[in-house]
PDB file of C-alpha atoms and ligand atoms in Angstrom:
ATOM      1  CA  UNK O   1      -0.249   0.094   0.292  1.00  0.00           C
ATOM      2  CA  UNK O   2       1.652   3.180  -1.055  1.00  0.00           C
ATOM      3  CA  UNK O   3       0.192   6.250   1.679  1.00  0.00           C
ATOM      4  CA  UNK O   4       1.634   7.147   5.824  1.00  0.00           C
ATOM      5  CA  UNK O   5       1.308   2.793   6.858  1.00  0.00           C
ATOM      6  CA  UNK O   6       1.678  -0.142   5.821  1.00  0.00           C
ATOM      7  CA  UNK O   7      -1.122  -2.189   7.773  1.00  0.00           C
ATOM      8  CA  UNK O   8       0.202  -5.936   9.056  1.00  0.00           C
ATOM      9  CA  UNK O   9      -0.419  -8.485  10.887  1.00  0.00           C
ATOM     10  CA  UNK O  10       1.423  -7.648  14.782  1.00  0.00           C
ATOM     11  CA  UNK O  11       4.075  -9.366  15.464  1.00  0.00           C
ATOM     12  CA  UNK O  12       5.733 -10.154  19.417  1.00  0.00           C
ATOM     13  CA  UNK O  13       7.854  -8.057  19.405  1.00  0.00           C
ATOM     14  CA  UNK O  14       5.439  -4.981  18.639  1.00  0.00           C
ATOM     15  CA  UNK O  15       3.323  -5.285  21.266  1.00  0.00           C
ATOM     16  CA  UNK O  16       5.548  -2.719  23.474  1.00  0.00           C
ATOM     17  CA  UNK O  17       4.512   0.396  20.528  1.00  0.00           C
ATOM     18  CA  UNK O  18       0.969  -1.016  20.274  1.00  0.00           C
ATOM     19  CA  UNK O  19       0.733  -0.294  24.765  1.00  0.00           C
ATOM     20  CA  UNK O  20       1.946   2.740  23.592  1.00  0.00           C
ATOM     21  CA  UNK O  21      -0.294   4.002  21.660  1.00  0.00           C
ATOM     22  CA  UNK O  22      -3.410   2.443  23.265  1.00  0.00           C
ATOM     23  CA  UNK O  23      -2.215   4.298  26.662  1.00  0.00           C
ATOM     24  CA  UNK O  24      -2.140   7.537  24.376  1.00  0.00           C
ATOM     25  CA  UNK O  25      -4.327   7.287  22.108  1.00  0.00           C
ATOM     26  CA  UNK O  26      -7.583   6.186  25.104  1.00  0.00           C
ATOM     27  CA  UNK O  27      -6.305   9.229  27.941  1.00  0.00           C
ATOM     28  CA  UNK O  28      -6.753  11.499  24.432  1.00  0.00           C
ATOM     29  CA  UNK O  29     -10.415  10.106  23.190  1.00  0.00           C
ATOM     30  CA  UNK O  30     -11.622   8.774  26.972  1.00  0.00           C
ATOM     31  CA  UNK O  31     -12.084  11.710  29.234  1.00  0.00           C
ATOM     32  CA  UNK O  32     -14.762  12.705  30.635  1.00  0.00           C
ATOM     33  CA  UNK O  33     -16.521   8.850  29.779  1.00  0.00           C
ATOM     34  CA  UNK O  34     -14.638   6.530  31.304  1.00  0.00           C
ATOM     35  CA  UNK O  35     -13.628   6.909  34.178  1.00  0.00           C
ATOM     36  CA  UNK O  36     -10.436   9.253  35.132  1.00  0.00           C
ATOM     37  CA  UNK O  37      -8.874   6.726  37.277  1.00  0.00           C
ATOM     38  CA  UNK O  38      -9.158   4.031  35.089  1.00  0.00           C
ATOM     39  CA  UNK O  39      -7.446   6.250  32.478  1.00  0.00           C
ATOM     40  CA  UNK O  40      -4.768   7.088  35.575  1.00  0.00           C
ATOM     41  CA  UNK O  41      -3.802   3.615  36.324  1.00  0.00           C
ATOM     42  CA  UNK O  42      -3.641   2.538  32.339  1.00  0.00           C
ATOM     43  CA  UNK O  43       0.438   1.838  32.310  1.00  0.00           C
ATOM     44  CA  UNK O  44       2.236   0.459  29.367  1.00  0.00           C
ATOM     45  CA  UNK O  45       4.667  -2.890  30.638  1.00  0.00           C
ATOM     46  CA  UNK O  46       1.004  -3.685  31.827  1.00  0.00           C
ATOM     47  CA  UNK O  47      -0.786  -2.949  28.116  1.00  0.00           C
ATOM     48  CA  UNK O  48       2.087  -4.781  27.198  1.00  0.00           C
ATOM     49  CA  UNK O  49       1.713  -7.892  28.974  1.00  0.00           C
ATOM     50  CA  UNK O  50      -1.602  -8.082  27.134  1.00  0.00           C
ATOM     51  CA  UNK O  51      -1.013  -7.316  24.098  1.00  0.00           C
ATOM     52  CA  UNK O  52       2.112  -9.765  23.979  1.00  0.00           C
ATOM     53  CA  UNK O  53      -1.389 -12.531  24.830  1.00  0.00           C
ATOM     54  CA  UNK O  54      -3.159 -11.705  22.263  1.00  0.00           C
ATOM     55  CA  UNK O  55      -0.529 -11.961  19.265  1.00  0.00           C
ATOM     56  CA  UNK O  56       0.232 -15.079  21.140  1.00  0.00           C
ATOM     57  CA  UNK O  57      -4.140 -16.574  20.857  1.00  0.00           C
ATOM     58  CA  UNK O  58      -3.119 -15.319  17.234  1.00  0.00           C
ATOM     59  CA  UNK O  59      -5.196 -17.897  15.536  1.00  0.00           C
ATOM     60  CA  UNK O  60      -7.756 -18.597  12.846  1.00  0.00           C
ATOM     61  CA  UNK O  61      -9.829 -15.197  12.821  1.00  0.00           C
ATOM     62  CA  UNK O  62      -8.209 -14.062  16.284  1.00  0.00           C
ATOM     63  CA  UNK O  63      -6.253 -11.474  14.432  1.00  0.00           C
ATOM     64  CA  UNK O  64      -4.226  -8.725  16.155  1.00  0.00           C
ATOM     65  CA  UNK O  65      -2.945  -5.874  12.859  1.00  0.00           C
ATOM     66  CA  UNK O  66      -0.624  -3.263  13.289  1.00  0.00           C
ATOM     67  CA  UNK O  67      -0.017  -0.411  10.982  1.00  0.00           C
ATOM     68  CA  UNK O  68       3.104   0.439  10.701  1.00  0.00           C
ATOM     69  CA  UNK O  69       4.270   4.575   9.066  1.00  0.00           C
ATOM     70  CA  UNK O  70       6.129   4.663   5.831  1.00  0.00           C
ATOM     71  CA  UNK O  71       7.756   7.681   7.562  1.00  0.00           C
ATOM     72  CA  UNK O  72      10.006   5.950  10.284  1.00  0.00           C
ATOM     73  CA  UNK O  73       7.300   6.791  13.116  1.00  0.00           C
ATOM     74  CA  UNK O  74       6.779   3.404  14.005  1.00  0.00           C
ATOM     75  CA  UNK O  75       3.420   2.088  15.451  1.00  0.00           C
ATOM     76  CA  UNK O  76       0.775   4.495  14.607  1.00  0.00           C
ATOM     77  CA  UNK O  77      -1.862   2.102  14.678  1.00  0.00           C
ATOM     78  CA  UNK O  78      -3.581  -1.205  15.722  1.00  0.00           C
ATOM     79  CA  UNK O  79      -6.635  -3.106  16.329  1.00  0.00           C
ATOM     80  CA  UNK O  80      -7.645  -7.203  16.183  1.00  0.00           C
ATOM     81  CA  UNK O  81     -10.724  -8.686  15.901  1.00  0.00           C
ATOM     82  CA  UNK O  82     -12.000 -12.441  15.973  1.00  0.00           C
ATOM     83  CA  UNK O  83     -15.284 -14.019  16.230  1.00  0.00           C
ATOM     84  CA  UNK O  84     -18.365 -12.125  17.951  1.00  0.00           C
ATOM     85  CA  UNK O  85     -18.110 -12.284  21.541  1.00  0.00           C
ATOM     86  CA  UNK O  86     -22.249 -13.445  21.507  1.00  0.00           C
ATOM     87  CA  UNK O  87     -23.639 -14.322  19.002  1.00  0.00           C
ATOM     88  CA  UNK O  88     -23.054 -16.976  16.140  1.00  0.00           C
ATOM     89  CA  UNK O  89     -21.163 -17.187  12.808  1.00  0.00           C
ATOM     90  CA  UNK O  90     -20.551 -13.147  13.447  1.00  0.00           C
ATOM     91  CA  UNK O  91     -17.266 -10.980  13.680  1.00  0.00           C
ATOM     92  CA  UNK O  92     -16.646  -8.900  16.010  1.00  0.00           C
ATOM     93  CA  UNK O  93     -14.278  -6.210  15.368  1.00  0.00           C
ATOM     94  CA  UNK O  94     -12.734  -4.853  19.230  1.00  0.00           C
ATOM     95  CA  UNK O  95     -10.491  -2.171  19.135  1.00  0.00           C
ATOM     96  CA  UNK O  96      -9.325   0.204  16.344  1.00  0.00           C
ATOM     97  CA  UNK O  97      -7.068   3.006  17.189  1.00  0.00           C
ATOM     98  CA  UNK O  98      -5.097   5.188  15.463  1.00  0.00           C
ATOM     99  CA  UNK O  99      -2.795   7.594  17.143  1.00  0.00           C
ATOM    100  CA  UNK O 100      -3.663  11.074  16.987  1.00  0.00           C
ATOM    101  CA  UNK O 101      -1.197  12.660  14.685  1.00  0.00           C
ATOM    102  CA  UNK O 102      -2.148   9.643  12.171  1.00  0.00           C
ATOM    103  CA  UNK O 103      -5.282  10.245  12.232  1.00  0.00           C
ATOM    104  CA  UNK O 104      -7.268  11.417   9.281  1.00  0.00           C
ATOM    105  CA  UNK O 105      -5.443  10.020   6.384  1.00  0.00           C
ATOM    106  CA  UNK O 106      -6.712   7.429   5.993  1.00  0.00           C
ATOM    107  CA  UNK O 107      -5.353   4.360   8.245  1.00  0.00           C
ATOM    108  CA  UNK O 108      -7.594   4.132  10.018  1.00  0.00           C
ATOM    109  CA  UNK O 109     -10.374   3.194   6.659  1.00  0.00           C
ATOM    110  CA  UNK O 110      -7.153   0.277   6.302  1.00  0.00           C
ATOM    111  CA  UNK O 111      -6.541  -0.882   9.320  1.00  0.00           C
ATOM    112  CA  UNK O 112     -10.808  -1.750   8.887  1.00  0.00           C
ATOM    113  CA  UNK O 113     -10.892  -2.804   6.048  1.00  0.00           C
ATOM    114  CA  UNK O 114      -7.616  -5.690   6.591  1.00  0.00           C
ATOM    115  CA  UNK O 115      -9.673  -6.165   9.466  1.00  0.00           C
ATOM    116  CA  UNK O 116     -12.686  -7.336   7.796  1.00  0.00           C
ATOM    117  CA  UNK O 117     -10.841  -9.126   5.351  1.00  0.00           C
ATOM    118  CA  UNK O 118      -9.453 -11.420   7.545  1.00  0.00           C
ATOM    119  CA  UNK O 119     -12.998 -11.929   9.073  1.00  0.00           C
ATOM    120  CA  UNK O 120     -14.153 -12.320   5.407  1.00  0.00           C
ATOM    121  CA  UNK O 121     -11.628 -14.757   5.147  1.00  0.00           C
ATOM    122  CA  UNK O 122     -12.129 -17.258   8.371  1.00  0.00           C
ATOM    123  CA  UNK O 123     -16.487 -17.230   6.357  1.00  0.00           C
ATOM    124  CA  UNK O 124     -17.432 -14.392   8.627  1.00  0.00           C
ATOM    125  CA  UNK O 125     -19.264 -12.238   6.329  1.00  0.00           C
ATOM    126  CA  UNK O 126     -20.851 -10.543   9.378  1.00  0.00           C
ATOM    127  CA  UNK O 127     -19.444  -8.259  11.074  1.00  0.00           C
ATOM    128  CA  UNK O 128     -20.616  -6.232  14.412  1.00  0.00           C
ATOM    129  CA  UNK O 129     -18.069  -3.166  16.417  1.00  0.00           C
ATOM    130  CA  UNK O 130     -19.417  -1.989  20.378  1.00  0.00           C
ATOM    131  CA  UNK O 131     -17.946   1.464  20.623  1.00  0.00           C
ATOM    132  CA  UNK O 132     -18.887   3.663  23.657  1.00  0.00           C
ATOM    133  CA  UNK O 133     -22.139   5.738  22.707  1.00  0.00           C
ATOM    134  CA  UNK O 134     -20.863   9.045  24.368  1.00  0.00           C
ATOM    135  CA  UNK O 135     -16.711   8.486  21.932  1.00  0.00           C
ATOM    136  CA  UNK O 136     -17.838  10.685  18.754  1.00  0.00           C
ATOM    137  CA  UNK O 137     -15.242   8.522  16.605  1.00  0.00           C
ATOM    138  CA  UNK O 138     -18.406   6.353  16.477  1.00  0.00           C
ATOM    139  CA  UNK O 139     -19.263   8.570  13.847  1.00  0.00           C
ATOM    140  CA  UNK O 140     -16.407   6.924  11.623  1.00  0.00           C
ATOM    141  CA  UNK O 141     -18.182   3.480  11.463  1.00  0.00           C
ATOM    142  CA  UNK O 142     -21.114   5.634  10.297  1.00  0.00           C
ATOM    143  CA  UNK O 143     -19.196   7.056   7.832  1.00  0.00           C
ATOM    144  CA  UNK O 144     -17.775   2.983   7.188  1.00  0.00           C
ATOM    145  CA  UNK O 145     -21.368   1.883   6.145  1.00  0.00           C
ATOM    146  CA  UNK O 146     -21.421   0.269   9.997  1.00  0.00           C
ATOM    147  CA  UNK O 147     -25.518  -0.051  10.809  1.00  0.00           C
ATOM    148  CA  UNK O 148     -26.644   1.036  14.046  1.00  0.00           C
ATOM    149  CA  UNK O 149     -27.629  -2.557  16.224  1.00  0.00           C
ATOM    150  CA  UNK O 150     -28.257  -2.119  19.361  1.00  0.00           C
ATOM    151  CA  UNK O 151     -27.413  -0.911  22.278  1.00  0.00           C
ATOM    152  CA  UNK O 152     -26.731  -1.632  25.461  1.00  0.00           C
ATOM    153  CA  UNK O 153     -24.907  -0.992  29.381  1.00  0.00           C
ATOM    154  CA  UNK O 154     -21.759  -2.716  30.084  1.00  0.00           C
ATOM    155  CA  UNK O 155     -20.353  -2.182  33.775  1.00  0.00           C
ATOM    156  CA  UNK O 156     -16.371  -0.709  33.548  1.00  0.00           C
ATOM    157  CA  UNK O 157     -14.606   0.172  36.272  1.00  0.00           C
ATOM    158  CA  UNK O 158     -16.916   0.669  38.953  1.00  0.00           C
ATOM    159  CA  UNK O 159     -19.223   2.610  36.231  1.00  0.00           C
ATOM    160  CA  UNK O 160     -21.649   1.509  33.667  1.00  0.00           C
ATOM    161  CA  UNK O 161     -20.643   2.724  29.685  1.00  0.00           C
ATOM    162  CA  UNK O 162     -22.968   2.576  27.178  1.00  0.00           C
ATOM    163  CA  UNK O 163     -22.318   1.439  24.046  1.00  0.00           C
ATOM    164  CA  UNK O 164     -23.956   0.668  20.006  1.00  0.00           C
ATOM    165  CA  UNK O 165     -23.040  -1.466  17.645  1.00  0.00           C
ATOM    166  CA  UNK O 166     -22.430  -1.347  14.449  1.00  0.00           C
ATOM    167  CA  UNK O 167     -23.304  -3.871  11.998  1.00  0.00           C
ATOM    168  CA  UNK O 168     -21.916  -4.895   8.273  1.00  0.00           C
ATOM    169  CA  UNK O 169     -24.154  -7.449   6.671  1.00  0.00           C
ATOM    170  CA  UNK O 170     -22.173  -8.278   3.803  1.00  0.00           C
ATOM    171  CA  UNK O 171     -18.918  -8.025   4.667  1.00  0.00           C
ATOM    172  CA  UNK O 172     -17.224  -9.713   1.179  1.00  0.00           C
ATOM    173  CA  UNK O 173     -19.988  -7.148  -1.172  1.00  0.00           C
ATOM    174  CA  UNK O 174     -18.893  -4.200   1.116  1.00  0.00           C
ATOM    175  CA  UNK O 175     -14.721  -5.117   0.357  1.00  0.00           C
ATOM    176  CA  UNK O 176     -16.057  -5.458  -3.473  1.00  0.00           C
ATOM    177  CA  UNK O 177     -17.155  -2.205  -3.512  1.00  0.00           C
ATOM    178  CA  UNK O 178     -14.263  -0.692  -1.542  1.00  0.00           C
ATOM    179  CA  UNK O 179     -10.977  -2.860  -3.943  1.00  0.00           C
ATOM    180  CA  UNK O 180     -12.867  -0.421  -6.870  1.00  0.00           C
ATOM    181  CA  UNK O 181     -12.473   2.155  -5.831  1.00  0.00           C
ATOM    182  CA  UNK O 182      -8.791   1.128  -4.548  1.00  0.00           C
ATOM    183  CA  UNK O 183      -9.482   2.567  -0.460  1.00  0.00           C
ATOM    184  CA  UNK O 184     -10.335  -0.744   0.800  1.00  0.00           C
ATOM    185  CA  UNK O 185      -7.408  -2.269   1.707  1.00  0.00           C
TER     186      UNK O 185
HETATM  187  C1  COA S 201     -11.759   6.691  15.043  1.00  0.00           C
HETATM  188  C2  COA S 201     -10.418   6.405  14.364  1.00  0.00           C
HETATM  189  C3  COA S 201     -10.093   4.527  14.475  1.00  0.00           C
HETATM  190  C4  COA S 201     -10.556   6.676  12.595  1.00  0.00           C
HETATM  191  O1  COA S 201      -9.065   5.933  12.267  1.00  0.00           O
HETATM  192  P1  COA S 201      -8.394   7.691  11.005  1.00  0.00           P
HETATM  193  O2  COA S 201      -7.200   7.272  10.650  1.00  0.00           O
HETATM  194  O3  COA S 201      -8.785   8.926  11.985  1.00  0.00           O
HETATM  195  O4  COA S 201      -9.686   7.176   9.674  1.00  0.00           O
HETATM  196  P2  COA S 201      -9.925   7.739   8.170  1.00  0.00           P
HETATM  197  O5  COA S 201      -8.889   9.358   7.986  1.00  0.00           O
HETATM  198  O6  COA S 201      -9.513   6.405   7.829  1.00  0.00           O
HETATM  199  O7  COA S 201     -11.037   8.390   8.070  1.00  0.00           O
HETATM  200  C5  COA S 201     -11.978   7.301   7.193  1.00  0.00           C
HETATM  201  C6  COA S 201     -12.831   8.552   6.785  1.00  0.00           C
HETATM  202  O8  COA S 201     -13.711   8.103   7.697  1.00  0.00           O
HETATM  203  C7  COA S 201     -14.245   9.497   8.420  1.00  0.00           C
HETATM  204  N1  COA S 201     -14.189  10.065   9.740  1.00  0.00           N
HETATM  205  C8  COA S 201     -12.724   9.728  10.575  1.00  0.00           C
HETATM  206  N2  COA S 201     -13.554   9.563  11.311  1.00  0.00           N
HETATM  207  C9  COA S 201     -14.434  10.451  12.042  1.00  0.00           C
HETATM  208  C10 COA S 201     -14.941  10.875  13.448  1.00  0.00           C
HETATM  209  N3  COA S 201     -14.932  11.136  14.169  1.00  0.00           N
HETATM  210  N4  COA S 201     -16.677  10.906  12.740  1.00  0.00           N
HETATM  211  C11 COA S 201     -16.925  10.601  10.702  1.00  0.00           C
HETATM  212  N5  COA S 201     -16.436  10.594  10.252  1.00  0.00           N
HETATM  213  C12 COA S 201     -14.540  10.220  10.589  1.00  0.00           C
HETATM  214  C13 COA S 201     -13.191  10.325   7.714  1.00  0.00           C
HETATM  215  O9  COA S 201     -13.705  11.915   7.181  1.00  0.00           O
HETATM  216  C14 COA S 201     -13.479   9.460   6.682  1.00  0.00           C
HETATM  217  O10 COA S 201     -14.015   9.760   5.302  1.00  0.00           O
HETATM  218  P3  COA S 201     -13.978   9.979   3.756  1.00  0.00           P
HETATM  219  O11 COA S 201     -14.053   8.764   3.593  1.00  0.00           O
HETATM  220  O12 COA S 201     -14.909  10.541   3.660  1.00  0.00           O
HETATM  221  O13 COA S 201     -12.859  10.775   3.842  1.00  0.00           O
HETATM  222  C15 COA S 201      -9.578   7.299  14.570  1.00  0.00           C
HETATM  223  O14 COA S 201      -9.921   8.327  14.745  1.00  0.00           O
HETATM  224  C16 COA S 201      -9.380   6.632  16.495  1.00  0.00           C
HETATM  225  O15 COA S 201      -8.572   6.017  17.127  1.00  0.00           O
HETATM  226  N6  COA S 201      -9.420   8.461  17.329  1.00  0.00           N
HETATM  227  C17 COA S 201      -9.642   8.311  18.282  1.00  0.00           C
HETATM  228  C18 COA S 201     -10.044   7.080  19.426  1.00  0.00           C
HETATM  229  C19 COA S 201     -11.048   6.089  19.132  1.00  0.00           C
HETATM  230  O16 COA S 201     -11.943   6.446  19.412  1.00  0.00           O
HETATM  231  N7  COA S 201     -10.864   4.983  18.294  1.00  0.00           N
HETATM  232  C20 COA S 201     -12.362   4.153  18.268  1.00  0.00           C
HETATM  233  C21 COA S 201     -12.822   3.182  19.113  1.00  0.00           C
HETATM  234  S1  COA S 201     -14.019   2.519  19.161  1.00  0.00           S
END
C-alpha cells in the first residue's frame, strides 16, 4: 500500500509500541467518558503484557493488526478482531485505534478493511463493533457504512457505560465495493 502507513499482522515485538499507542489514544479519547482513575492507572508495561497475550493467541479469525508508519515513526495504529463474543457466525472488531497525529489520513479505513478481510477470509460475512456511545469516533463507523444495531449498558471500572453496536451484514460486498475505488485496504 502506498500511503502514510502499511497494515500488517502484529508480531510479538510490536507489543510495547501497540501499548504506547493504546495508552496515548485512551487518554486522549476517553476523559469524561471512562472513569479518570482508570485512565490514570493505565500503564504501558501492563498493556504490553496484555497485547503480547493477544498476539500469542492469534489463530483463525483471531487477529491483531498494526499500521506501521511509512515515514519511520513506528506503529501508529492497531486493531484486533475475531469471532463475536456474543453470538453465532458473526465477526467482531474488538479494538481499532490510530495515534492522534496520524488520524484523518486513511489509516483507520485501511485497518478496518484488513480486519474485515480477515473475518471474511474465515467465513464470517457479518461483523459488529461495540463503541462507547459518548465517543464521537463512533461516527467513523457510520462513515464506514455501519448500521446502528443495538445499545447496551455495561459495567466498567465501577461505572455503567452506554455502548452502541454497529453492524455490517455483507463484508464480501463491502470489500468488493471498497476494492473498486481502491480505498478498501
Ligand atoms: C476513529 C478512528 C479509528 C478513525 O481512524 P482515522 O485514521 O482517523 O480515520 P480515516 O482517516 O481512515 O477516516 C476515514 C473516513 O472516516 C471519516 N471519519 C473519521 N473519523 C470520523 C469521525 N469521528 N466522525 C465522522 N467521520 C469520521 C473520515 O472523514 C474519512 O471520510 P472520507 O471517506 O470522506 O475521507 C481514529 O480517529 C481513532 O483512533 N480515534 C480515537 C480513538 C477512538 O476513539 N477509537 C475508536 C474506538 S472504538
